[in-house]
PDB file of C-alpha atoms in Angstrom:
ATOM      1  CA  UNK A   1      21.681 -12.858  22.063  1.00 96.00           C
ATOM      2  CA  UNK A   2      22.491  -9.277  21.907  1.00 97.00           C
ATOM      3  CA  UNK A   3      19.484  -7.567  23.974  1.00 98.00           C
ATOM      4  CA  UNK A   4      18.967  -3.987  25.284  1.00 98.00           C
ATOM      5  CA  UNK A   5      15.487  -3.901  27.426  1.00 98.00           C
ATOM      6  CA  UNK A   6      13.818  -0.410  29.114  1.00 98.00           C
ATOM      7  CA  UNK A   7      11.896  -0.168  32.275  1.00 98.00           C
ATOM      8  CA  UNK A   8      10.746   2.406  34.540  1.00 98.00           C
ATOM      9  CA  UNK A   9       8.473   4.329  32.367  1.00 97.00           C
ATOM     10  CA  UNK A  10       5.255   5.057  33.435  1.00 98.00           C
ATOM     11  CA  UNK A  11       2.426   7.816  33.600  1.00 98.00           C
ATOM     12  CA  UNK A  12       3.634  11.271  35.861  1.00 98.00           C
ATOM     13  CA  UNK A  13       1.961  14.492  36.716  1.00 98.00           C
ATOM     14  CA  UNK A  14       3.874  17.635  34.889  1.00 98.00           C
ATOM     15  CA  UNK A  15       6.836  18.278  37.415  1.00 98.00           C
ATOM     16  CA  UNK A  16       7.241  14.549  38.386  1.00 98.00           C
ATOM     17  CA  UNK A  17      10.260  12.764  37.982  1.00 98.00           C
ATOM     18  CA  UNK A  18      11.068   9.175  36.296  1.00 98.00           C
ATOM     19  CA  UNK A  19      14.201   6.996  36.078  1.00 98.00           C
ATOM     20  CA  UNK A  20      14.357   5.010  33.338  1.00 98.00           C
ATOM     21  CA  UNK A  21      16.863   1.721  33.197  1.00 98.00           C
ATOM     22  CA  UNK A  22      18.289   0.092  29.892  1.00 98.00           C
ATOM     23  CA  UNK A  23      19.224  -3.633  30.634  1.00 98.00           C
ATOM     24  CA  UNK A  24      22.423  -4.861  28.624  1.00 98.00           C
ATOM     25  CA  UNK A  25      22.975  -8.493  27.788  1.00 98.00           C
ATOM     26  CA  UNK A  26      24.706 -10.691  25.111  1.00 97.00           C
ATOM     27  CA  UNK A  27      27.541  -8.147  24.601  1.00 97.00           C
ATOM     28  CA  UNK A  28      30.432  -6.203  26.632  1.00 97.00           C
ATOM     29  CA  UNK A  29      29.005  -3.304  27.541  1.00 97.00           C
ATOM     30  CA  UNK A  30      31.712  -1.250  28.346  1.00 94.00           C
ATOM     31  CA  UNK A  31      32.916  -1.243  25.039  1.00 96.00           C
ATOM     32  CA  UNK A  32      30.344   0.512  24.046  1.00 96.00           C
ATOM     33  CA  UNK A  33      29.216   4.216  24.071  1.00 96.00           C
ATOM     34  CA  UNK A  34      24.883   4.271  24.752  1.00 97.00           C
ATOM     35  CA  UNK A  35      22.064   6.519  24.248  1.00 98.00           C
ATOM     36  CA  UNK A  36      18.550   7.519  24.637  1.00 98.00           C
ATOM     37  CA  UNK A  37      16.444   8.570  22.008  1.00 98.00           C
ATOM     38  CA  UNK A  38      12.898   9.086  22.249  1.00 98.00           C
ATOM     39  CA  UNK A  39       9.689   9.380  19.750  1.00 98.00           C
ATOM     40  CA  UNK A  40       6.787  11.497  20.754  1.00 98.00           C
ATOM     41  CA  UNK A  41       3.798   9.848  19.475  1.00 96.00           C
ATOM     42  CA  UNK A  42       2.994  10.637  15.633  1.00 95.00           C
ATOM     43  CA  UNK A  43       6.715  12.141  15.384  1.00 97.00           C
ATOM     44  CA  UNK A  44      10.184  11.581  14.433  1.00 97.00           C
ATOM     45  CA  UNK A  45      13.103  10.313  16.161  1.00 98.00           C
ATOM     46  CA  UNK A  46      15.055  12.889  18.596  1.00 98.00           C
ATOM     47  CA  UNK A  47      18.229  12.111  20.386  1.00 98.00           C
ATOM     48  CA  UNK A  48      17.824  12.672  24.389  1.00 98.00           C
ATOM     49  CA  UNK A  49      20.701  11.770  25.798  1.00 98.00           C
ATOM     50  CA  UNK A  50      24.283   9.821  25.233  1.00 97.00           C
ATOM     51  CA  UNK A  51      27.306   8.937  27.434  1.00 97.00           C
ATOM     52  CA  UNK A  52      30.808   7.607  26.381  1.00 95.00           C
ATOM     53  CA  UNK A  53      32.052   4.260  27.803  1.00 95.00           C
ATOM     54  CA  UNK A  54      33.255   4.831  30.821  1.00 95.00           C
ATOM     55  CA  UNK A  55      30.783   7.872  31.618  1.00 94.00           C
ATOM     56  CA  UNK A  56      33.194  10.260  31.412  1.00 95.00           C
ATOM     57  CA  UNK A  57      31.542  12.305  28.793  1.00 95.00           C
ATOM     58  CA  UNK A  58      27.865  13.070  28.021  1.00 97.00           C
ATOM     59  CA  UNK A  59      25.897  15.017  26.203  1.00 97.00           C
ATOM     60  CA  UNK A  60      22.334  16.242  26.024  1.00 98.00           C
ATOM     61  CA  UNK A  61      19.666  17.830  23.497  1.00 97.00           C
ATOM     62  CA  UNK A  62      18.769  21.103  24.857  1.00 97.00           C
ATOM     63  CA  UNK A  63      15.133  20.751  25.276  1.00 97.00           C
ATOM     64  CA  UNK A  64      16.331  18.215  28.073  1.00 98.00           C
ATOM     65  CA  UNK A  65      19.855  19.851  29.274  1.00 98.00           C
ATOM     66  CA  UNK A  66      19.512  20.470  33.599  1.00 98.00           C
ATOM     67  CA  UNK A  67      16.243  18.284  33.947  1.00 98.00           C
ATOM     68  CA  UNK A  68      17.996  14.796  32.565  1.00 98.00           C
ATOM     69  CA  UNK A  69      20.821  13.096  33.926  1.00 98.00           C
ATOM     70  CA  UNK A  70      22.233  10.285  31.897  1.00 98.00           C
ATOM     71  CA  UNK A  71      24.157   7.784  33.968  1.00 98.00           C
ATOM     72  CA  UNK A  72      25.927   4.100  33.549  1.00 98.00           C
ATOM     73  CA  UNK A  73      26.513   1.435  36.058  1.00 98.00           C
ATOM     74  CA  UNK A  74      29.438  -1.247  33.866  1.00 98.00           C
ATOM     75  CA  UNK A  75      29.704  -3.693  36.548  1.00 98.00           C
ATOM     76  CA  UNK A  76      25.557  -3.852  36.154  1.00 98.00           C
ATOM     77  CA  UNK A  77      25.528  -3.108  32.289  1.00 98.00           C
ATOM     78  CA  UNK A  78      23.253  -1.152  32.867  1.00 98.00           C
ATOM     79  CA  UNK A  79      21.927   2.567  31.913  1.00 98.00           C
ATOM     80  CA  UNK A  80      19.909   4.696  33.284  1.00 98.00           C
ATOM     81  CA  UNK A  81      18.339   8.253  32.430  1.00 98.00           C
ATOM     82  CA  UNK A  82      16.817   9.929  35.603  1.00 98.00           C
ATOM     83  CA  UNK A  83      13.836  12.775  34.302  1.00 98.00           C
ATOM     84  CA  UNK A  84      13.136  15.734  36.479  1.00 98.00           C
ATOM     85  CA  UNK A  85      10.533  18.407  35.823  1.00 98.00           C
ATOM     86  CA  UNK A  86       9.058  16.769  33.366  1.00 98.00           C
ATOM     87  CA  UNK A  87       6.707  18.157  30.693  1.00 98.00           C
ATOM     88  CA  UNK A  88       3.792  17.072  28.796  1.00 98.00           C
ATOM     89  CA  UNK A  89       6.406  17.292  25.825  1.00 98.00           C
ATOM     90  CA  UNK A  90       8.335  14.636  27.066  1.00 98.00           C
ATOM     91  CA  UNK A  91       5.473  12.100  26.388  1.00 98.00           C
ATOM     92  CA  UNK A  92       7.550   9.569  24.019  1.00 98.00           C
ATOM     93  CA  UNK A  93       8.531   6.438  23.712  1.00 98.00           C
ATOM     94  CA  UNK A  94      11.805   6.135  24.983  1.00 98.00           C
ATOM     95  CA  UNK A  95      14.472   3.897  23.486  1.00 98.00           C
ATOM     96  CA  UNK A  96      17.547   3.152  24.643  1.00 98.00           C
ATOM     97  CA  UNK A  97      20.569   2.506  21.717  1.00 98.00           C
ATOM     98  CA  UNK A  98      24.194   1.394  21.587  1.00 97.00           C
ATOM     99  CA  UNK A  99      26.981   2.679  19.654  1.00 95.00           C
ATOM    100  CA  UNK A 100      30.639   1.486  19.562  1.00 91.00           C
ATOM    101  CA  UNK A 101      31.704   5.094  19.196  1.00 85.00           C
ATOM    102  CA  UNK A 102      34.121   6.607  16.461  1.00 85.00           C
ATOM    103  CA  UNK A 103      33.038   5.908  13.164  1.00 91.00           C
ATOM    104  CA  UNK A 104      29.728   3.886  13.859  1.00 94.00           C
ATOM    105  CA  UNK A 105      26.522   4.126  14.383  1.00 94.00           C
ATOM    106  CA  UNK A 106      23.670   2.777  16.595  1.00 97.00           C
ATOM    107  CA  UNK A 107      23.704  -0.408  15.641  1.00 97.00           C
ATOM    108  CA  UNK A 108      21.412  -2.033  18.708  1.00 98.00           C
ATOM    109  CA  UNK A 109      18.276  -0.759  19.817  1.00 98.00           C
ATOM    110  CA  UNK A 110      16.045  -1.389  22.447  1.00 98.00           C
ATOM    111  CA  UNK A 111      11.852  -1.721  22.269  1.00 97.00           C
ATOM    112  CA  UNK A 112      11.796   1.374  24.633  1.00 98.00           C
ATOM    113  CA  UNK A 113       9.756   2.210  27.581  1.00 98.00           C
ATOM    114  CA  UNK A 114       6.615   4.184  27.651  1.00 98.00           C
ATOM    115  CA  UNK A 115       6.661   8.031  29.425  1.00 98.00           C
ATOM    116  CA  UNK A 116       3.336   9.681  29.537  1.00 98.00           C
ATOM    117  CA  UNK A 117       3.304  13.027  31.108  1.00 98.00           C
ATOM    118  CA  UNK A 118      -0.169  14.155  31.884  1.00 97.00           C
ATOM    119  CA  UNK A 119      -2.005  15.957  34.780  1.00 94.00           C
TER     120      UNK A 119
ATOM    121  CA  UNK B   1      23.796  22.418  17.555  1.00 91.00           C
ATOM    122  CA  UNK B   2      24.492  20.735  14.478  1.00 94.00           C
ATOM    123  CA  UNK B   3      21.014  21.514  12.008  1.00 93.00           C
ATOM    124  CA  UNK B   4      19.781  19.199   9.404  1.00 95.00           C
ATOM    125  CA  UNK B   5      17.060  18.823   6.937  1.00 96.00           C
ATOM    126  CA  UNK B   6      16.220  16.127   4.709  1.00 97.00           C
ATOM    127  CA  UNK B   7      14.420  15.981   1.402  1.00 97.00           C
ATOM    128  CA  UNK B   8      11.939  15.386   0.709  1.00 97.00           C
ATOM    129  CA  UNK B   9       9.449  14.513   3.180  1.00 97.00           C
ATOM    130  CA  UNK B  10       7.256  12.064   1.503  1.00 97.00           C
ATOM    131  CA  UNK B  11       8.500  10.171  -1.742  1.00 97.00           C
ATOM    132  CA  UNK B  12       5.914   8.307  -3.465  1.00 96.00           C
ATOM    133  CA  UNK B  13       7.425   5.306  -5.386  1.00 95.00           C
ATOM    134  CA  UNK B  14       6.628   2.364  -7.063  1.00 95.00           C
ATOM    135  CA  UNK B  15       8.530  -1.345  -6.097  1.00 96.00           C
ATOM    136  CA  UNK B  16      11.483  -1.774  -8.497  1.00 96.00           C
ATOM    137  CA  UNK B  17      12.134   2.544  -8.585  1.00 96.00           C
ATOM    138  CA  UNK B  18      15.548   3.544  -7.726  1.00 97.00           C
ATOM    139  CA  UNK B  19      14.845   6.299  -4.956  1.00 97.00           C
ATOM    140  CA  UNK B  20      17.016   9.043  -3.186  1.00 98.00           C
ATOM    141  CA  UNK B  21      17.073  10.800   0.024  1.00 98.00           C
ATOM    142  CA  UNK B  22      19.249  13.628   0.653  1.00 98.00           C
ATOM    143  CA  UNK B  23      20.491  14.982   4.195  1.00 98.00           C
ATOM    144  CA  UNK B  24      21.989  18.440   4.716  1.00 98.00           C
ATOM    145  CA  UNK B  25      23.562  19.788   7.922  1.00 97.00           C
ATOM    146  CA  UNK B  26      24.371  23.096   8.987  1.00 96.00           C
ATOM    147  CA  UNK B  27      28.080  22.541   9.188  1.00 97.00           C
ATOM    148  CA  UNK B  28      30.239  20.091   8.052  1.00 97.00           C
ATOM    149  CA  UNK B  29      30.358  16.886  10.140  1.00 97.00           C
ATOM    150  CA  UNK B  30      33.065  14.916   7.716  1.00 97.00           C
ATOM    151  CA  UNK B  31      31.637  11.506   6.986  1.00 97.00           C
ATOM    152  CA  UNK B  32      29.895  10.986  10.768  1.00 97.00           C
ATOM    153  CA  UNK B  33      26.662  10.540   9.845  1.00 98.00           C
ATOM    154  CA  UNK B  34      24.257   7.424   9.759  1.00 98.00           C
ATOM    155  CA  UNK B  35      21.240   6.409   7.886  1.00 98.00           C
ATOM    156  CA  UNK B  36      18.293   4.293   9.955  1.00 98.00           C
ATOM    157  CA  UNK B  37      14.859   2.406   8.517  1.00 98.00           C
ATOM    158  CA  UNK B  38      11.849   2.253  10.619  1.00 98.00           C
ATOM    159  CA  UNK B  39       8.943   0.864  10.125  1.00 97.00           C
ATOM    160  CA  UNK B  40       5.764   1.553  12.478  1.00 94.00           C
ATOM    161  CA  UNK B  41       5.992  -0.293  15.923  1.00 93.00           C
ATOM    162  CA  UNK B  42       9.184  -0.880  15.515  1.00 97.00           C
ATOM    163  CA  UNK B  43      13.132   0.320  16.842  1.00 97.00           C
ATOM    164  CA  UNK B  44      15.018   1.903  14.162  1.00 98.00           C
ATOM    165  CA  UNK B  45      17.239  -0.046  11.786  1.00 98.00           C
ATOM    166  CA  UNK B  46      20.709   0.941  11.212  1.00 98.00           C
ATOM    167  CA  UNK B  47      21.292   0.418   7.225  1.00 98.00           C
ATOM    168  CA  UNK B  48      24.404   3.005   6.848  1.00 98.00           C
ATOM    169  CA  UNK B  49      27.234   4.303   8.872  1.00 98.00           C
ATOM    170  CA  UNK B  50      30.390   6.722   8.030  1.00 97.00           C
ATOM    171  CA  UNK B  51      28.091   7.829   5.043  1.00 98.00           C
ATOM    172  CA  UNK B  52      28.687   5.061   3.128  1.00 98.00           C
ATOM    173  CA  UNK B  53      29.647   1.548   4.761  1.00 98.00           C
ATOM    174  CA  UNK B  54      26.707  -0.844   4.919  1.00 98.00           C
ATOM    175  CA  UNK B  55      25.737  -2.490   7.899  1.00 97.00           C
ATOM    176  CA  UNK B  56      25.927  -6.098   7.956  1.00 96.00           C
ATOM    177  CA  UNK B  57      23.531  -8.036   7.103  1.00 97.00           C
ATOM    178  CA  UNK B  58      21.710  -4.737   4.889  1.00 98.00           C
ATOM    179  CA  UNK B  59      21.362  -5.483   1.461  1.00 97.00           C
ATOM    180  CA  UNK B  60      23.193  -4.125  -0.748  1.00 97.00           C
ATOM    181  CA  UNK B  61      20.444  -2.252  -2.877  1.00 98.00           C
ATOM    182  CA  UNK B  62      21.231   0.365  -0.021  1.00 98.00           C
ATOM    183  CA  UNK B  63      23.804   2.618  -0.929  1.00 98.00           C
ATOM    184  CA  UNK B  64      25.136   6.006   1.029  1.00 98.00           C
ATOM    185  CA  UNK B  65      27.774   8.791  -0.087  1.00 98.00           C
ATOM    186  CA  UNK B  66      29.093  12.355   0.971  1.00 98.00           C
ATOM    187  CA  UNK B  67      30.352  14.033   3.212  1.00 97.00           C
ATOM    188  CA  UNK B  68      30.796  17.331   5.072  1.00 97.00           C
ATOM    189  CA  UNK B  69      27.552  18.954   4.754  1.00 98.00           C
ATOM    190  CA  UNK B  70      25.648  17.156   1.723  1.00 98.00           C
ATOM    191  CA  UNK B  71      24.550  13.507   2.075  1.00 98.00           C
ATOM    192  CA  UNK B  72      22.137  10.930   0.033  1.00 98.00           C
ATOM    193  CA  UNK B  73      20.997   7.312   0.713  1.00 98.00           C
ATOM    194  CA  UNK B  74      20.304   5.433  -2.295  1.00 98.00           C
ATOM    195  CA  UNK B  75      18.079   2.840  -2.668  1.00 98.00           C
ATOM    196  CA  UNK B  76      18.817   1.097  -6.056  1.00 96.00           C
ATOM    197  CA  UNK B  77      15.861  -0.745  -6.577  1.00 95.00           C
ATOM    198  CA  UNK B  78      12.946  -0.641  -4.141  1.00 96.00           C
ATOM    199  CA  UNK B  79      11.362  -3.758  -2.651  1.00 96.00           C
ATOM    200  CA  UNK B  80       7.697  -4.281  -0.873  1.00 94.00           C
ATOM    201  CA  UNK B  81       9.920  -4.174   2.851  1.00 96.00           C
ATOM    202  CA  UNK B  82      11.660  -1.112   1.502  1.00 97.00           C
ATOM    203  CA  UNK B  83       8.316   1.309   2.017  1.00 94.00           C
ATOM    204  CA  UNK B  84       9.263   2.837   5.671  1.00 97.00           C
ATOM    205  CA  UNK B  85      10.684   5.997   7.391  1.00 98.00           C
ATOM    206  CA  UNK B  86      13.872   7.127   6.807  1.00 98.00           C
ATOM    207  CA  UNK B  87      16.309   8.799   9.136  1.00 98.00           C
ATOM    208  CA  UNK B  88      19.525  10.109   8.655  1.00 98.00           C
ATOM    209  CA  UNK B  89      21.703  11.397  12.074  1.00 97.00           C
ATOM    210  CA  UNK B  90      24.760  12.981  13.003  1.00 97.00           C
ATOM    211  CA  UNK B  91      27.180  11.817  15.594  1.00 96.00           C
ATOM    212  CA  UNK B  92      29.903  14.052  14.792  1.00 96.00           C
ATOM    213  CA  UNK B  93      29.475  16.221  17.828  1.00 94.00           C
ATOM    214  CA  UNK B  94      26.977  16.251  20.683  1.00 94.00           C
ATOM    215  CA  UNK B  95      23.439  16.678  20.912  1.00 95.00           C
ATOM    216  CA  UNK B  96      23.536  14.253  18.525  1.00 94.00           C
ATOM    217  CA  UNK B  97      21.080  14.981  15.927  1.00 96.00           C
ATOM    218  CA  UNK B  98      18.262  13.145  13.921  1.00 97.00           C
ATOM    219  CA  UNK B  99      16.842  14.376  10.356  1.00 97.00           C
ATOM    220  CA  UNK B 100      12.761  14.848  10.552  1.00 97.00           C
ATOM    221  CA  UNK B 101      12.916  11.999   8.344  1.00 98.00           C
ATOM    222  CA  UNK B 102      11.247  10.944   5.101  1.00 98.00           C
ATOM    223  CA  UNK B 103       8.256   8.396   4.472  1.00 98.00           C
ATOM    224  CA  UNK B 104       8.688   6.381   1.442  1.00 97.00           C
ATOM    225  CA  UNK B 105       5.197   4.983   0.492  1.00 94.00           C
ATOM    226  CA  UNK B 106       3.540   3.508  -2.080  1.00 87.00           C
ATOM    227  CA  UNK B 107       2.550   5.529  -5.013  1.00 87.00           C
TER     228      UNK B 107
END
């Protein structure tokens, strides 16, 4: 079965720092380009974070460009998005997504993983 | 950063209604753009990708067309699982963008 799964979230102080992981299984996952995309509670979808299939490009919204690093380990399949200086804004629920690349879209999701930000 | 807006926010419909969403972006983006259903407590859905090609397994009361900056997903005739939230997103060029999205409920 085709199966993304997030971990790592948790409740930080404003400032803290998180790493979130996105488990791959069922598919070859470096055939794939990956993302995170998060949904603050109550509000719509916003794209965090992507990176290509071999890591060598990545990309970033810009309410999260120099605090998020987006990351891949292939021979784990796994992601990763490390969070520094986080924000009460950042409270979301944060999903991580696959995408072949090229013409398609993000056609595997995962449940995501919980961030609350909050002193 | 690639802008979009979608229209409108909230459609009211009734099952059976043929309904349309439209999707604009600030520049054009040639046919790179996706269409996704959600439905509360749950991932996004991807129904449409290159603006127009259905994913499998969506049925085929989904429809998408444009491209460059003007876009609209179709739904021919709407069914009791159709009444969700309604994303459209770019992938032309990072960030990557989402649409604020449209709510289709029950009028």
């Amino acid at each position: 079965e085709v199966q993304l799964v997030e971990s790592g979230g948790g409740v930080v102080r404003p400032g803290g720092s998180l790493r979130l992981s996105c488990a791959a299984s069922g598919f070859t996952f470096d055939d794939y380009g990956m993302s995170w995309v998060r949904q603050a509670p109550g509000k719509g979808l916003e794209w965090v974070s992507g990176i290509n299939w071999n890591g060598g490009s990545t990309g970033y919204a810009d309410s999260v460009k120099g605090r998020f690093t987006i990351s891949r380990d292939n021979a784990k399949n796994s992601l990763y998005l490390q969070m520094n200086s986080l924000r009460a804004e950042d409270t979301a629920l944060y999903h991580c997504a696959r995408r072949a690349g090229g013409i398609y879209g993000m056609d595997v999701w995962g449940q995501g993983t919980t961030v609350t930000v909050s002193s | 950063v690639i802008w979009m807006t979608q229209s409108p926010s909230l459609l009211s419909a009734s099952t059976g209604d043929r309904v349309t969403i439209s999707c604009r972006m600030s520049q054009g983006i040639s046919s790179y753009l996706a269409w996704y259903q959600q439905k509360p407590g749950k991932a996004p859905e991807l129904l449409i990708y290159a603006a127009s090609t259905l994913q499998s397994g969506v049925p085929s009361r989904f429809s998408g067309s444009g491209s460059g900056t003007d876009f609209t997903l179709t739904i021919s005739c709407l069914q009791s699982e159709d009444f969700a939230t309604y994303y459209c997103q770019q992938y032309y060029s990072f960030p990557f963008t989402f649409g604020p999205g449209t709510k289709v409920d029950i009028k």
